[in-house]
C-alpha atoms as an extended CHARMM CRD file, in Angstrom:
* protein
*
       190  EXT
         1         1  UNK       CA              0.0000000000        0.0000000000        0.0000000000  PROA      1               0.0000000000
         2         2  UNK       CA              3.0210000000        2.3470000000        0.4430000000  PROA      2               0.0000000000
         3         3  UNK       CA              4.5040000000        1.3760000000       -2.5120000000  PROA      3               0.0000000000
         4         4  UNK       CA              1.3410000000        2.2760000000       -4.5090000000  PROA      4               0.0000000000
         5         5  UNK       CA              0.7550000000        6.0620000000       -2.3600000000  PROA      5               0.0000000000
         6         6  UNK       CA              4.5880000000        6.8340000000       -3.1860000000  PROA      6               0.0000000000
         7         7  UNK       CA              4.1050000000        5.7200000000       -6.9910000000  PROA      7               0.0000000000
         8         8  UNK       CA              1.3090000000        7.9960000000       -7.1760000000  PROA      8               0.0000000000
         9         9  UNK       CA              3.2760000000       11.1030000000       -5.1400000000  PROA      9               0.0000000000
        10        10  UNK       CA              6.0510000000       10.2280000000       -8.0790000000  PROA      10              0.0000000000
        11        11  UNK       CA              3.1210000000       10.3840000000      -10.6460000000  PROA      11              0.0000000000
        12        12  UNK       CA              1.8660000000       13.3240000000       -9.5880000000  PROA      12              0.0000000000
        13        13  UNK       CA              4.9760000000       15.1070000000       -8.6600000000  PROA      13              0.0000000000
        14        14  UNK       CA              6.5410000000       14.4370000000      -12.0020000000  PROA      14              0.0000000000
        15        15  UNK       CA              3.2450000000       15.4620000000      -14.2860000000  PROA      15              0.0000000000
        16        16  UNK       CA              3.4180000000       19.2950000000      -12.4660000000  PROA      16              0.0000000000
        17        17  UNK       CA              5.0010000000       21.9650000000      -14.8210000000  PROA      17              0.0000000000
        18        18  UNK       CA              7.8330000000       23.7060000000      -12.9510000000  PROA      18              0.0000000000
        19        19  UNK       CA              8.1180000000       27.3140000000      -13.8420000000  PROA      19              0.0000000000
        20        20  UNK       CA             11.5820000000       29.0450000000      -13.2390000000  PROA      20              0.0000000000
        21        21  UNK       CA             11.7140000000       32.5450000000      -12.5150000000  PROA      21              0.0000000000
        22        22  UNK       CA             12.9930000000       34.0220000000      -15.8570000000  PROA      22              0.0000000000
        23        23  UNK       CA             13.9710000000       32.3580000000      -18.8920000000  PROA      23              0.0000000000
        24        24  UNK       CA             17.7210000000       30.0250000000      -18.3630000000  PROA      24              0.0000000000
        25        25  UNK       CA             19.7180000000       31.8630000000      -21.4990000000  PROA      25              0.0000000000
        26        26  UNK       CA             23.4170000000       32.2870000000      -21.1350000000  PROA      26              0.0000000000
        27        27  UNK       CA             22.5430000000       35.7970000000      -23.5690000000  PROA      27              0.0000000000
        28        28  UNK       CA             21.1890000000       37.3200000000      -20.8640000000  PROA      28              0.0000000000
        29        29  UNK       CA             24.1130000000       38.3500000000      -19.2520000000  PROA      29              0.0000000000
        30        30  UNK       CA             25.9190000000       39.3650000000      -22.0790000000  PROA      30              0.0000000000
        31        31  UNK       CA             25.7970000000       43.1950000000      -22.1220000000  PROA      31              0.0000000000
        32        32  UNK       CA             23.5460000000       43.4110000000      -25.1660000000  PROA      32              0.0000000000
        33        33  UNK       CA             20.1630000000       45.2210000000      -24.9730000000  PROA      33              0.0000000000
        34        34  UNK       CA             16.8830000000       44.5990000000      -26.0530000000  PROA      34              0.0000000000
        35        35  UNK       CA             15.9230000000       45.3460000000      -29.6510000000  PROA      35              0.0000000000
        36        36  UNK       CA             12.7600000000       46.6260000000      -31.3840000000  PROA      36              0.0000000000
        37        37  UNK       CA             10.9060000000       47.1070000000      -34.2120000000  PROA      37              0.0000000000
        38        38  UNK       CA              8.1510000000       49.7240000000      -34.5840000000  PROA      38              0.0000000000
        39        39  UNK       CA              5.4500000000       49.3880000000      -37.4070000000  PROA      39              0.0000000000
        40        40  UNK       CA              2.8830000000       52.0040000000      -38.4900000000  PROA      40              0.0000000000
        41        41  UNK       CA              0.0400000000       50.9730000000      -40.7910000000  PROA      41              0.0000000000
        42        42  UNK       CA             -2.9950000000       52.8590000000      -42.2230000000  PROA      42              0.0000000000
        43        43  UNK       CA             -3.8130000000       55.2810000000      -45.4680000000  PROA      43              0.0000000000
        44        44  UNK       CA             -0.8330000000       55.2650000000      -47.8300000000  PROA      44              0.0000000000
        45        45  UNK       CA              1.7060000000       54.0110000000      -45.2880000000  PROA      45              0.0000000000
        46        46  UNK       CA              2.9410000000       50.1230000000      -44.3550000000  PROA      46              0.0000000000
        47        47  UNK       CA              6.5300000000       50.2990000000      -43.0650000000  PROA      47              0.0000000000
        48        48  UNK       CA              8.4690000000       49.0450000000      -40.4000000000  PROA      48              0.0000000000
        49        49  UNK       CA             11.7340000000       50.0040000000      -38.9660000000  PROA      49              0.0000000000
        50        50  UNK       CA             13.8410000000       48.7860000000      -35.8180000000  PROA      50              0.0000000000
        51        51  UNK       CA             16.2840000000       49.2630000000      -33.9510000000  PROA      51              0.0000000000
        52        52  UNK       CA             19.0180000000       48.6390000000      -35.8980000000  PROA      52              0.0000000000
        53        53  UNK       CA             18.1930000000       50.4500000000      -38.6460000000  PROA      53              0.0000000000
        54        54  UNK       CA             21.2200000000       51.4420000000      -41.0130000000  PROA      54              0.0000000000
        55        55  UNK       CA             21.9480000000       54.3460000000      -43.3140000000  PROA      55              0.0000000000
        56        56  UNK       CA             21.3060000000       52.0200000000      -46.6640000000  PROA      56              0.0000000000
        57        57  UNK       CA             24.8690000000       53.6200000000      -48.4180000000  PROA      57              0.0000000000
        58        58  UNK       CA             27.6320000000       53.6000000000      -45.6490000000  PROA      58              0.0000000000
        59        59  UNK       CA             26.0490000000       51.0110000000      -43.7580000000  PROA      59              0.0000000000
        60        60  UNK       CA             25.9000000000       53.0570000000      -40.3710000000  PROA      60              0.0000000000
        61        61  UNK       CA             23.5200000000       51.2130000000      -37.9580000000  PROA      61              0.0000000000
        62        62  UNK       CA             22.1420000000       52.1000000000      -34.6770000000  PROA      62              0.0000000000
        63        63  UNK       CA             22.0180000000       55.7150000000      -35.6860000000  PROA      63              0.0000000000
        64        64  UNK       CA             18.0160000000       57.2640000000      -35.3820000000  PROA      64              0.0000000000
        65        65  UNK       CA             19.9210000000       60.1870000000      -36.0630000000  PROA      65              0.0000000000
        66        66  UNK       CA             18.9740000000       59.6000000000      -40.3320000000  PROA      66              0.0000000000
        67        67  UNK       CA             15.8750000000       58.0560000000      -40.0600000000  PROA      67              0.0000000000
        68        68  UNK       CA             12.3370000000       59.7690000000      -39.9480000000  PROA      68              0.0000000000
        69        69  UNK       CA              8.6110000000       59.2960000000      -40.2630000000  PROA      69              0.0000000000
        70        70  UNK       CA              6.9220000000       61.8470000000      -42.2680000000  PROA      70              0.0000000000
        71        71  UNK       CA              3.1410000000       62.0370000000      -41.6130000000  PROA      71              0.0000000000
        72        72  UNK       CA              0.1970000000       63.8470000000      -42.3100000000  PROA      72              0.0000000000
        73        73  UNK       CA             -1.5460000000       66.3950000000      -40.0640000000  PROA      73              0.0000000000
        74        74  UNK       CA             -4.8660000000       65.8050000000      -38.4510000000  PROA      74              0.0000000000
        75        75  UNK       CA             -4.9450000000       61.3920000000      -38.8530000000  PROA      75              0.0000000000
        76        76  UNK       CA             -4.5400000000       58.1100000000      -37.2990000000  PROA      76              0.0000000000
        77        77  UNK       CA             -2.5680000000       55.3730000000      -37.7040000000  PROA      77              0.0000000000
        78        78  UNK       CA             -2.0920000000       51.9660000000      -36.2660000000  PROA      78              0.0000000000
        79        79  UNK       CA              1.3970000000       50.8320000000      -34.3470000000  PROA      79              0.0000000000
        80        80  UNK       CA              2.9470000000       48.1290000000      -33.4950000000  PROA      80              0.0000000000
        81        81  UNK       CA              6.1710000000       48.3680000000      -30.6900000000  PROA      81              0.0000000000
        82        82  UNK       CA              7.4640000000       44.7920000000      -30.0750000000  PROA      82              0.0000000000
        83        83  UNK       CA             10.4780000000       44.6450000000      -27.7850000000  PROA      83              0.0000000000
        84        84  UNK       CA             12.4110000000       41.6480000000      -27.7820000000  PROA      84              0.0000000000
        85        85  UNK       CA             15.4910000000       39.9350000000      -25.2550000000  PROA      85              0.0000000000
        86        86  UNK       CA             17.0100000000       36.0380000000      -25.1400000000  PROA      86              0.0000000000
        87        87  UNK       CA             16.8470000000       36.6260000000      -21.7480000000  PROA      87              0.0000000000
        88        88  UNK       CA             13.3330000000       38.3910000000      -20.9520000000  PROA      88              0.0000000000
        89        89  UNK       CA             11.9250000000       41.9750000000      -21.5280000000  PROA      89              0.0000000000
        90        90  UNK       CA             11.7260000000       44.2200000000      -17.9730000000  PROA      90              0.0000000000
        91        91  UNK       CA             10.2130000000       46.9030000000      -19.5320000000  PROA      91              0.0000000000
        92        92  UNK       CA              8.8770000000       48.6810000000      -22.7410000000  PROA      92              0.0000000000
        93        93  UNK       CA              8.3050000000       52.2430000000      -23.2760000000  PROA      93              0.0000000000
        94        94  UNK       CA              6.9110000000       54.2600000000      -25.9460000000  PROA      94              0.0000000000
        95        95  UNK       CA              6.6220000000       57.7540000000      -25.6410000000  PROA      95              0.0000000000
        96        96  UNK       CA              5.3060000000       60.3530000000      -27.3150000000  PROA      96              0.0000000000
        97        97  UNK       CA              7.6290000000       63.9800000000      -26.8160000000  PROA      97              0.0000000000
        98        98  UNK       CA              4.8910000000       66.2340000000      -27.6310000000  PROA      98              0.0000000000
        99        99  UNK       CA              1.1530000000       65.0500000000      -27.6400000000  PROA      99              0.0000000000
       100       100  UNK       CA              0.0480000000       68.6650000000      -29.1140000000  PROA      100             0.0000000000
       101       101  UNK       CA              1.9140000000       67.1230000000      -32.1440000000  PROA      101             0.0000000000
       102       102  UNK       CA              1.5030000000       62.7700000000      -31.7830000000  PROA      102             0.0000000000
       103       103  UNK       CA             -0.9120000000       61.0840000000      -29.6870000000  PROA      103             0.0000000000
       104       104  UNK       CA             -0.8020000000       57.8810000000      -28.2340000000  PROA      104             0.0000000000
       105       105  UNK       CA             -3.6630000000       55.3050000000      -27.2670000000  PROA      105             0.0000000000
       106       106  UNK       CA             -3.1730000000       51.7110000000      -26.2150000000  PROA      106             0.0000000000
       107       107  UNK       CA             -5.5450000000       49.0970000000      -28.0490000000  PROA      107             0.0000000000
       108       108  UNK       CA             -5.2490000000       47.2220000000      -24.6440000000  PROA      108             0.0000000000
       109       109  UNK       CA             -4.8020000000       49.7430000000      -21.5600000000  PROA      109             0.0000000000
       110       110  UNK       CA             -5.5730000000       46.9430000000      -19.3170000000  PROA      110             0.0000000000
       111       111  UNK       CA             -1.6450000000       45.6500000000      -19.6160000000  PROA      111             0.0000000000
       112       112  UNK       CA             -0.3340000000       48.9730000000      -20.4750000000  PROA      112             0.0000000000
       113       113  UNK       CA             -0.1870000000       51.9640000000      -18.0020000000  PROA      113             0.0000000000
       114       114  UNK       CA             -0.4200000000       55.6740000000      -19.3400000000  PROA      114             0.0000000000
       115       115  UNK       CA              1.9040000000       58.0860000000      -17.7330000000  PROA      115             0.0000000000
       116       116  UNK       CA              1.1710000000       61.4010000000      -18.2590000000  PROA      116             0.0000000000
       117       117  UNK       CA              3.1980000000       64.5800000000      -17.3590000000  PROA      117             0.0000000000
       118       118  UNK       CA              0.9580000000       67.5900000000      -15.7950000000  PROA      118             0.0000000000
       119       119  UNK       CA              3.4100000000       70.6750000000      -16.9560000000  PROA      119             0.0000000000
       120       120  UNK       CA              4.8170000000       68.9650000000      -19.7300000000  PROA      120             0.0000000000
       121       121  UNK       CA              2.8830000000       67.6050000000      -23.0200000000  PROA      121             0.0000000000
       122       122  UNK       CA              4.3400000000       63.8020000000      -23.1770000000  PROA      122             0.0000000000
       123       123  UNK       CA              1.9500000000       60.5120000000      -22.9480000000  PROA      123             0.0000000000
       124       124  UNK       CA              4.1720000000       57.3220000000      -22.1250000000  PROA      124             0.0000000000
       125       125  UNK       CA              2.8460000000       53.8190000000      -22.9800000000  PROA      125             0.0000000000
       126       126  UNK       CA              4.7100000000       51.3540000000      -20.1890000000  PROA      126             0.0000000000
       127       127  UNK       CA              4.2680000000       47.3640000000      -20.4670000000  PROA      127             0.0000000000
       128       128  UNK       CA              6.3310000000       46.1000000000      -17.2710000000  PROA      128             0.0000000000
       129       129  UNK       CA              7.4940000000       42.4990000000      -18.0130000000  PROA      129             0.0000000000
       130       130  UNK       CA              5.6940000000       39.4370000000      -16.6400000000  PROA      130             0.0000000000
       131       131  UNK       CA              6.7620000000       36.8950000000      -14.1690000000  PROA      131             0.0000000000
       132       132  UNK       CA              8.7930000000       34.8320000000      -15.0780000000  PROA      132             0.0000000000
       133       133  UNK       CA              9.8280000000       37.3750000000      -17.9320000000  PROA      133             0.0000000000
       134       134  UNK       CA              9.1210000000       36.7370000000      -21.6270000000  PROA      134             0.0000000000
       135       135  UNK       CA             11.5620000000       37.1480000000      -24.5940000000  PROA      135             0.0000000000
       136       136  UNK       CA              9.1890000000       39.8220000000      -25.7190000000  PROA      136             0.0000000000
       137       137  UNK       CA              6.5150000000       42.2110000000      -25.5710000000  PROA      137             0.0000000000
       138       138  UNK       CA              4.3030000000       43.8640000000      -27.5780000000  PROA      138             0.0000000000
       139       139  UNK       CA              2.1120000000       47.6010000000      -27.6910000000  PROA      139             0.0000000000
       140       140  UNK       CA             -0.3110000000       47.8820000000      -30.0340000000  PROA      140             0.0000000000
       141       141  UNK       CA             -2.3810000000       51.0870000000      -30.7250000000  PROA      141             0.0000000000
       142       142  UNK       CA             -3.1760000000       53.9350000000      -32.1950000000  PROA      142             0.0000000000
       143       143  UNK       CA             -1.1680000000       57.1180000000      -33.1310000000  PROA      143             0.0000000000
       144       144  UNK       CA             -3.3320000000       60.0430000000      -33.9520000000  PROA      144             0.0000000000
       145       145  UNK       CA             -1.9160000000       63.0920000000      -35.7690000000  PROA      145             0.0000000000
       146       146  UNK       CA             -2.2820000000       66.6610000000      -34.6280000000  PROA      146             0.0000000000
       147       147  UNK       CA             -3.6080000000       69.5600000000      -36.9480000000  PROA      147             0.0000000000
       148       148  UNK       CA              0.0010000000       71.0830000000      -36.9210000000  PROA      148             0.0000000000
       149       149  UNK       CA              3.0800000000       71.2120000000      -39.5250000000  PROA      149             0.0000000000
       150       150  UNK       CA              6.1390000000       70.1180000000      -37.1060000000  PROA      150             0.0000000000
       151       151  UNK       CA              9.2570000000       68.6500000000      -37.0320000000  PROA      151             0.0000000000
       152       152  UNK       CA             10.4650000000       67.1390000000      -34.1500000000  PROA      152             0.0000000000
       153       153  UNK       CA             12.0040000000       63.9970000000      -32.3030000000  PROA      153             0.0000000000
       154       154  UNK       CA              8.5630000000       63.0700000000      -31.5060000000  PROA      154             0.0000000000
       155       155  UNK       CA              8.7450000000       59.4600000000      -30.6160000000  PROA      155             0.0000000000
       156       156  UNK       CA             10.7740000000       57.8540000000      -27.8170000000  PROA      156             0.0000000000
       157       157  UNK       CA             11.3340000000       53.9730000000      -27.8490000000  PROA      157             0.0000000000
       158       158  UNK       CA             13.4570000000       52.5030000000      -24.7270000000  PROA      158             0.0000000000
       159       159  UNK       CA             13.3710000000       49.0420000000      -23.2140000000  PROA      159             0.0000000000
       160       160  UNK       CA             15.3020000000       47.0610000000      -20.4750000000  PROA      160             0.0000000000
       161       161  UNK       CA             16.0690000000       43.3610000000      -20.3050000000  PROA      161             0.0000000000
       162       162  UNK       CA             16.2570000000       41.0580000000      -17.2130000000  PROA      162             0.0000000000
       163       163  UNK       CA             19.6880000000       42.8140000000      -16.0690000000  PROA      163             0.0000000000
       164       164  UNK       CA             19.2930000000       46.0670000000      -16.7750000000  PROA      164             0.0000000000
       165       165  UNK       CA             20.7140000000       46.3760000000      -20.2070000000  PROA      165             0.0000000000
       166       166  UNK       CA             19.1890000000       49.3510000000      -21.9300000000  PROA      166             0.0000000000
       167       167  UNK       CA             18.1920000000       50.4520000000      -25.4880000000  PROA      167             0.0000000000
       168       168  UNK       CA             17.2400000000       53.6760000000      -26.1810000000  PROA      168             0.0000000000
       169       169  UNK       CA             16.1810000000       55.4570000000      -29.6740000000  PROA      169             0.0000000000
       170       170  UNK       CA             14.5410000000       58.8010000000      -30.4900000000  PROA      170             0.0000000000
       171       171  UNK       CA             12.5490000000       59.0220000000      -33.6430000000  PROA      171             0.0000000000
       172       172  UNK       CA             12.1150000000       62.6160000000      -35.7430000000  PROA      172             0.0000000000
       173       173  UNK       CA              8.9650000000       62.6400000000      -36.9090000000  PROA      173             0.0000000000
       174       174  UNK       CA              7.4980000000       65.4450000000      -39.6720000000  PROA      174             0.0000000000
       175       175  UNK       CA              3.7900000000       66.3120000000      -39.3860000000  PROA      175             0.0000000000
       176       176  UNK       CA              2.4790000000       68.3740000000      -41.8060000000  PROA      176             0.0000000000
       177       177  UNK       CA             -0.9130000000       68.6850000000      -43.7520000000  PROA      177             0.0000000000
       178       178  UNK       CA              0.6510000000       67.9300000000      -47.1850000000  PROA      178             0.0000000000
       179       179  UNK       CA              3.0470000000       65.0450000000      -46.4480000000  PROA      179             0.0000000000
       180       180  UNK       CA              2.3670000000       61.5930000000      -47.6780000000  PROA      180             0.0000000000
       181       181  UNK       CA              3.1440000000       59.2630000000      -44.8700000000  PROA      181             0.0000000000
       182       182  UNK       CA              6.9200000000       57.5080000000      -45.1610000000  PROA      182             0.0000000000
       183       183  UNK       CA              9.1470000000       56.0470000000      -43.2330000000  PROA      183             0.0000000000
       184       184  UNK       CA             12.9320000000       58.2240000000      -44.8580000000  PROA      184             0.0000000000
       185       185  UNK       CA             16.7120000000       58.8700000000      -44.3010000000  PROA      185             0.0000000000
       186       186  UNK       CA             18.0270000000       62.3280000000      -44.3270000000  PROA      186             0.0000000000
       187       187  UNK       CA             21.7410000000       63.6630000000      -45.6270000000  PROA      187             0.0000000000
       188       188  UNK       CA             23.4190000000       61.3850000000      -46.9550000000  PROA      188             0.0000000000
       189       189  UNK       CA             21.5520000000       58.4140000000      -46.7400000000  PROA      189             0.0000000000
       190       190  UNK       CA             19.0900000000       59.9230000000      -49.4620000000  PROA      190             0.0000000000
């Protein structure tokens, strides 16, 4: 009768799922950060870019610096902002500079908390990782354009990973009532 009552504690024991506490991944403690990719759909635009964008004639990557998003005044657009780490995603902001310009809205504000700044026009979309962490996390929403013509670094991207590691980017975006929507590269990466 033992026998049988210990078989079944085995049994049982060995059918539970064990769940660590992040993901095992020798990359996570290897100094590299998190990467993205941010995608805006709607009229006249389909593009994505990321986080390791390069200028497409020297080859110069990680530099925001020549990259822009040209949009049109006074629309709205869908986003996606998916962060991803071997080793887990902590956190994932998105954050508009200047909401009299870009507007932000979560399609699910249940997982995603708004920060907002009371002397200072900037919205912040933040997904905190789960428990254990995932390789990566995803906002979706909606950006909504201002009726302005403006050029500015409009968009903020950062993200951390299980140890800390750290990316951050800083998007120029053009808003204007005439523009086309496009994803571009300024200088000389025209």
């Amino acid at each position: 009768m033992k026998w049988i009552f210990l078989m079944a504690m085995l049994v049982l024991f060995l059918a539970c799922p064990t769940t660590y506490p992040r993901p095992a991944n020798p990359s996570d403690e290897n100094g590299e950060p998190p990467t993205f990719t941010f995608m805006v759909t709607g009229p006249g635009i389909n593009k994505t870019i990321s986080s390791n964008e390069s200028c497409p004639p020297d080859g110069i990557t990680n530099n925001f610096q020549v990259v822009y998003l040209q949009l049109p005044a006074d629309r709205t657009f869908n986003f996606t902002y998916a962060v991803t780490d071997h080793g887990g995603v902590d956190l994932a902001d998105i954050i508009s500079s200047d909401t009299t310009m870009i507007n932000l809205f979560p399609t699910f504000p249940d997982r995603v908390s708004i920060v907002t700044f009371p002397e200072d026009p900037q919205k912040m979309l933040r997904l905190p990782g789960r428990s254990p962490l995932y390789t990566s996390e995803i906002i979706t929403g909606r950006l909504q354009t201002m009726n302005v013509t403006r050029r500015f670094p409009a968009l903020v991207f950062q993200a951390w990973d299980g140890s800390r590691n750290q990316i951050f980017r800083s998007l120029t975006v053009i808003v204007a009532p005439e523009y086309e929507p496009e994803f571009g590269y300024e200088g000389e990466c025209r």
